[in-house]
Amino acid sequence: MTMPILYMQGDIHHGNINFSVEYEPKADRLTVIVLKASGLTVDGLEYSSSIDPYVSVTLLRHGHEAKRKDTPVKKNTRQPVFNARIVFDKVTMPSSTAPAGSVEDCSLLVSVRAKTRGLRSDVVIGAILVGELSTDQVAKDHWGDVLKMPGKPVPCWHRLGNKPSKRHLAVTRGLTPLPSSSDDQQQAQ
């Protein structure tokens, strides 16, 4: 069984992202058009201009990752223009990692990542969760508009917040999360 990918909305701001979402019920298709991002900040690299951002869009169903797709990388910019189309077909059908469901059971985790020079792995700049599991009001309203206007792309700007948190998702889904290591230490005292 695959662990769900979760997201913690927070007050930390890592930039903004503009994307549109369209749901086509007859085709059972979600289309995300990643337009652009602005003001991207990477912890520890505030004074470096050399980041190569890209966007990763993960389709979640009942909090479990169903599919993930990435945009192309934009070189050396904190204000990337992507104009990239990401299409998820058969969004309500079961996959090897997520059960079947309706589009109302879906969420999109949109995370901006960067390939940075001098570091071995990609850095998550920030993310926003749009859909069933969102706790951000703008993201909830965006998803509500997508569901109310099937077949029409709905664009929206979002603030990028913290990286994913499995603990937050468990609470959002009504599950009892496993204690974190800090919780274990407090209980032991």
Coordinates of C-alpha atoms in Angstrom, one line a residue:
M1 CA 0.0 0.0 0.0
T2 CA 1.3 3.4 -1.0
M3 CA 1.5 6.1 1.7
P4 CA -0.6 9.2 0.9
I5 CA 1.1 12.4 -0.1
L6 CA 0.0 15.2 2.2
Y7 CA 0.2 18.9 2.4
M8 CA 0.5 21.4 5.2
Q9 CA -0.8 24.8 4.4
G10 CA 1.2 27.4 6.3
D11 CA 2.0 31.1 6.7
I12 CA 5.4 30.7 5.0
H13 CA 5.4 32.3 1.6
H14 CA 7.7 31.1 -1.1
G15 CA 6.3 32.9 -4.1
N16 CA 3.2 32.7 -6.3
I17 CA 1.9 30.4 -9.0
N18 CA -0.7 31.0 -11.7
F19 CA -2.4 28.0 -13.3
S20 CA -5.8 27.0 -14.7
V21 CA -7.7 23.8 -14.1
E22 CA -10.4 22.4 -16.3
Y23 CA -12.5 19.2 -15.8
E24 CA -14.2 17.5 -18.7
P25 CA -16.7 15.1 -17.3
K26 CA -17.5 13.2 -20.5
A27 CA -13.8 12.5 -21.1
D28 CA -13.1 12.1 -17.4
R29 CA -10.1 14.4 -17.9
L30 CA -8.4 17.1 -15.8
T31 CA -6.3 19.6 -17.6
V32 CA -3.9 21.9 -15.8
I33 CA -2.3 24.7 -17.6
V34 CA 0.7 26.0 -15.6
L35 CA 1.0 29.6 -16.7
K36 CA 3.8 31.2 -14.6
A37 CA 5.3 31.7 -11.2
S38 CA 6.7 34.8 -9.5
G39 CA 8.8 35.8 -6.5
L40 CA 10.2 32.3 -6.0
T41 CA 12.4 32.1 -2.9
V42 CA 14.5 29.1 -1.9
D43 CA 15.6 28.7 1.7
G44 CA 19.3 29.1 1.9
L45 CA 19.6 30.4 -1.6
E46 CA 18.1 33.8 -1.2
Y47 CA 21.1 35.6 -2.7
S48 CA 21.6 33.1 -5.6
S49 CA 19.9 33.9 -8.8
S50 CA 20.7 30.6 -10.4
I51 CA 17.7 28.3 -9.8
D52 CA 16.1 26.3 -12.5
P53 CA 12.4 25.9 -11.6
Y54 CA 9.8 23.4 -12.8
V55 CA 6.4 22.5 -11.6
S56 CA 5.3 19.0 -10.5
V57 CA 1.5 18.4 -10.5
T58 CA 0.3 15.3 -8.6
L59 CA -3.2 14.0 -8.9
L60 CA -4.4 12.7 -5.5
R61 CA -7.5 10.6 -5.0
H62 CA -8.7 10.2 -1.4
G63 CA -5.3 11.6 -0.4
H64 CA -3.3 8.9 -2.3
E65 CA -1.1 9.7 -5.3
A66 CA -2.7 8.5 -8.5
K67 CA -0.5 10.2 -11.1
R68 CA 2.3 12.8 -11.3
K69 CA 3.6 14.9 -14.2
D70 CA 6.2 17.6 -14.5
T71 CA 6.6 20.7 -16.7
P72 CA 9.8 21.4 -18.5
V73 CA 12.6 23.1 -16.5
K74 CA 13.1 26.9 -17.0
K75 CA 16.7 27.9 -16.7
N76 CA 18.1 30.6 -14.4
T77 CA 14.9 32.5 -13.3
R78 CA 12.8 33.3 -10.3
Q79 CA 10.0 34.5 -12.6
P80 CA 9.4 31.5 -14.9
V81 CA 6.8 31.5 -17.6
F82 CA 5.8 27.9 -18.3
N83 CA 2.6 27.9 -20.5
A84 CA 2.7 24.1 -20.0
R85 CA -0.3 21.8 -20.4
I86 CA -0.6 18.8 -18.1
V87 CA -3.4 16.3 -18.8
F88 CA -4.7 13.6 -16.5
D89 CA -7.0 11.1 -18.3
K90 CA -9.4 8.8 -16.5
V91 CA -9.1 10.7 -13.2
T92 CA -11.9 8.7 -11.5
M93 CA -10.6 5.3 -12.5
P94 CA -8.6 3.2 -10.0
S95 CA -4.9 3.0 -10.3
S96 CA -2.2 0.8 -8.7
T97 CA -1.8 3.4 -6.0
A98 CA -5.2 5.0 -5.5
P99 CA -8.8 3.7 -5.3
A100 CA -11.6 4.7 -7.8
G101 CA -13.7 7.8 -6.9
S102 CA -15.4 10.8 -8.2
V103 CA -13.8 14.1 -9.3
E104 CA -15.0 15.5 -5.9
D105 CA -12.6 13.0 -4.2
C106 CA -9.6 14.4 -6.1
S107 CA -7.0 17.0 -5.3
L108 CA -4.1 18.5 -7.1
L109 CA -0.8 19.0 -5.3
V110 CA 1.0 21.7 -7.4
S111 CA 4.6 22.0 -6.2
V112 CA 7.3 24.3 -7.6
R113 CA 10.7 22.6 -7.5
A114 CA 14.1 23.7 -8.6
K115 CA 17.2 22.1 -10.0
T116 CA 19.9 24.0 -8.2
R117 CA 23.5 24.2 -9.2
G118 CA 25.8 22.7 -6.6
L119 CA 23.1 20.6 -4.9
R120 CA 22.6 16.9 -5.6
S121 CA 18.8 16.7 -5.3
D122 CA 16.0 19.0 -6.4
V123 CA 14.6 21.5 -3.9
V124 CA 10.9 22.0 -3.2
I125 CA 10.3 25.7 -3.3
G126 CA 6.7 25.6 -2.2
A127 CA 3.4 24.0 -2.9
I128 CA -0.4 24.5 -2.9
L129 CA -3.1 21.8 -2.6
V130 CA -6.2 22.5 -4.6
G131 CA -9.3 20.2 -4.2
E132 CA -11.0 18.0 -1.7
L133 CA -8.2 18.1 0.9
S134 CA -7.3 21.8 0.7
T135 CA -7.3 24.0 3.8
D136 CA -6.5 27.2 1.9
Q137 CA -9.7 29.3 1.1
V138 CA -8.5 30.5 -2.3
A139 CA -7.7 26.9 -3.3
K140 CA -11.1 25.7 -2.0
D141 CA -12.8 28.4 -4.0
H142 CA -10.7 27.6 -7.1
W143 CA -11.7 23.9 -6.9
G144 CA -15.3 24.8 -6.3
D145 CA -15.3 27.0 -9.5
V146 CA -13.7 24.1 -11.5
L147 CA -16.5 21.8 -10.4
K148 CA -19.2 24.4 -11.1
M149 CA -18.0 25.1 -14.6
P150 CA -17.1 21.8 -16.3
G151 CA -15.5 22.1 -19.6
K152 CA -14.1 25.6 -18.9
P153 CA -10.6 26.4 -17.8
V154 CA -10.6 28.3 -14.5
P155 CA -7.3 30.3 -13.8
C156 CA -6.2 31.4 -10.4
W157 CA -3.1 32.8 -8.6
H158 CA -2.0 30.9 -5.5
R159 CA 0.5 31.6 -2.8
L160 CA 3.1 28.8 -2.4
G161 CA 3.3 27.5 1.1
N162 CA 5.2 24.8 3.0
K163 CA 6.3 21.4 1.7
P164 CA 4.0 18.3 2.1
S165 CA 3.3 17.0 5.6
K166 CA 1.9 13.5 6.0
R167 CA 0.8 14.3 9.5
H168 CA -1.5 17.2 8.2
L169 CA -3.1 15.0 5.6
A170 CA -4.0 12.3 8.1
V171 CA -5.7 14.9 10.3
T172 CA -7.5 16.4 7.3
R173 CA -8.8 13.0 6.2
G174 CA -10.1 12.3 9.8
L175 CA -7.4 9.7 10.6
T176 CA -5.4 9.5 13.8
P177 CA -1.8 10.3 12.8
L178 CA 1.1 8.4 14.1
P179 CA 3.0 10.3 16.7
S180 CA 6.0 12.2 15.5
S181 CA 9.3 11.6 17.1
S182 CA 8.9 14.8 19.2
D183 CA 5.5 13.4 20.4
D184 CA 7.2 10.1 21.4
Q185 CA 9.9 12.0 23.3
Q186 CA 7.2 14.1 25.2
Q187 CA 5.2 11.0 26.1
A188 CA 8.4 9.3 27.4
Q189 CA 9.0 12.1 29.9

